[in-house]
Every structure is written in structure tokens, then in C-alpha cells.
C-alpha positions as CSV (number, residue, x, y, z in Angstrom):
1,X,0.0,0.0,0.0
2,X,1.3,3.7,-0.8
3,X,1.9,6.2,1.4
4,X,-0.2,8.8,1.1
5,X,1.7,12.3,0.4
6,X,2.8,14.5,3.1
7,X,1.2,17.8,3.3
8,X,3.9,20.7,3.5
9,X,4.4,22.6,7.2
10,X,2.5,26.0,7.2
11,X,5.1,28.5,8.6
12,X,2.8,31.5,10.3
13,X,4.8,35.4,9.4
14,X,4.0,38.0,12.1
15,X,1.1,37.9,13.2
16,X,-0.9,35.9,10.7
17,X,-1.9,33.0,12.5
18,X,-3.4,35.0,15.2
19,X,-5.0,37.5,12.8
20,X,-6.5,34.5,11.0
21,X,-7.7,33.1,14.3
22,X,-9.7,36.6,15.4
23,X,-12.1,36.4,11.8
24,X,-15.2,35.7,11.6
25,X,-15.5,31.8,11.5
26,X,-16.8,31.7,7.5
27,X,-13.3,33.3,6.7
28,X,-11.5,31.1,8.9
29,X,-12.6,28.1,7.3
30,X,-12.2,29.6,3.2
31,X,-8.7,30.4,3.7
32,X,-8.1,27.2,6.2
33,X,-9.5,25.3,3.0
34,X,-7.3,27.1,0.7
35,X,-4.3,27.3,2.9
36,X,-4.4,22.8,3.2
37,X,-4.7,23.0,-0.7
38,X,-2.0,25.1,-0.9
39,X,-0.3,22.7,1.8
40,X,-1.2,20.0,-0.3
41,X,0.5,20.9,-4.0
42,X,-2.5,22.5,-5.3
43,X,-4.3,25.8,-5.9
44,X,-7.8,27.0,-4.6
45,X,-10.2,28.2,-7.5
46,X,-10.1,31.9,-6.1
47,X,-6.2,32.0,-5.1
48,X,-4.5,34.6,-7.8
49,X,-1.3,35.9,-8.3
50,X,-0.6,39.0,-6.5
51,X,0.2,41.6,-8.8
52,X,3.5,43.0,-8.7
53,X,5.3,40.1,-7.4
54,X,6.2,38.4,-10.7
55,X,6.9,34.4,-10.4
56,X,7.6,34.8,-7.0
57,X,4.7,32.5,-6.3
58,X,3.1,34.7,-4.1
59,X,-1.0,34.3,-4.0
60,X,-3.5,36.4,-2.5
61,X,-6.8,34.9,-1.6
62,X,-10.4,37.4,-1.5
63,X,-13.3,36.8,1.0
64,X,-16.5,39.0,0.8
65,X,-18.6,38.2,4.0
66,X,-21.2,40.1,5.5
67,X,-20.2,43.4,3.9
68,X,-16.6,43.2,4.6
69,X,-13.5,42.2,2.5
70,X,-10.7,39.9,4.0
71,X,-7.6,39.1,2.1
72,X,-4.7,36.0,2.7
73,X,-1.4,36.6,1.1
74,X,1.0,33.2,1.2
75,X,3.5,31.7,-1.0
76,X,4.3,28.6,-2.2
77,X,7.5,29.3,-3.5
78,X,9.7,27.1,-0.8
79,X,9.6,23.7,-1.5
80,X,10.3,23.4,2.8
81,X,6.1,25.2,3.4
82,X,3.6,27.4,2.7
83,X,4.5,30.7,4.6
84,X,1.3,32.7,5.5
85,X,2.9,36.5,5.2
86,X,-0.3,38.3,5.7
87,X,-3.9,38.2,6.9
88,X,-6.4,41.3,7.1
89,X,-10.0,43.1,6.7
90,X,-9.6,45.3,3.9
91,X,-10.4,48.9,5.0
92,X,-12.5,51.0,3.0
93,X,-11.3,53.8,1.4
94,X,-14.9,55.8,0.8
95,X,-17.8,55.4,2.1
96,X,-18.7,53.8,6.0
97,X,-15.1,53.6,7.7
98,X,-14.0,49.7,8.6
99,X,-14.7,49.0,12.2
């Protein structure tokens, strides 16, 4: 019987892992999804290429939930794990002012 593959580390920048942790629980569980694909050697539907970064394999992820926008930035560059640099609610530039 195979082995089944090993799923690359996560390695948490900053303070992702605790921003992650303090979202609302529907935006926990699309980037937790994403972040095992990722973990796994593949690519979540809604995962692009963040602009400006070339081939550096960086990806950003976009969540719309209850009128709010949350964003993921990771890369899977490193064969070693997918480092999570950056989790955050987007803040608005017009209009009502992000809590």
C-alpha cells in the first residue's frame, strides 16, 4: 500500500496565524480550506497571483462576507512550506469607515 503524500508545514509570518484566528469563523474556514490546498501541491479556485510580485509565487486569496472584504497573502515558493505572510480586513477607502 502507498503512502499517502505529506502535506507541506505551514510556517505562520508575524502575526498571521493569530489574525487569521480573530475572523469571523466563515473566513476562517475559506482560507483554512485554501491554505491545506495550498499545503497540499495545489491551488484554490479563487487563489491569484498578487500583482506585482512576478513568479515569486506569491498568491492572494479574496473573501466577501457580510459586507466586509478579508484578504490572505502566502507563498508557495519554498519547497520546505507554505508561509502565510499576511492576513487582514480590507479597510474602505470611501464610504462607512471599517470597524
Amino acid at each position: 500500500m502507498d503512502k499517502p503524500p505529506s502535506l507541506k508545514p505551514l510556517q505562520w509570518v508575524g502575526s498571521s496565524k493569530r489574525d487569521l484566528l480573530s475572523l469571523p469563523a466563515p473566513v476562517v474556514d475559506f482560507f483554512g480550506f485554501a491554505l491545506y490546498l495550498a499545503q497540499d501541491g495545489r491551488k484554490h479556485e479563487q487563489a491569484e497571483p498578487l500583482s506585482g510580485f512576478g513568479s515569486a509565487g506569491m498568491l492572494e486569496l479574496v473573501e466577501d462576507w457580510d459586507r466586509s472584504t478579508y484578504r490572505a497573502v502566502y507563498t508557495v515558493r519554498f519547497e520546505s512550506a507554505v508561509f502565510v505572510l499576511h492576513i487582514f480586513q480590507k479597510k474602505s477607502k470611501r464610504g462607512a469607515a471599517t470597524p
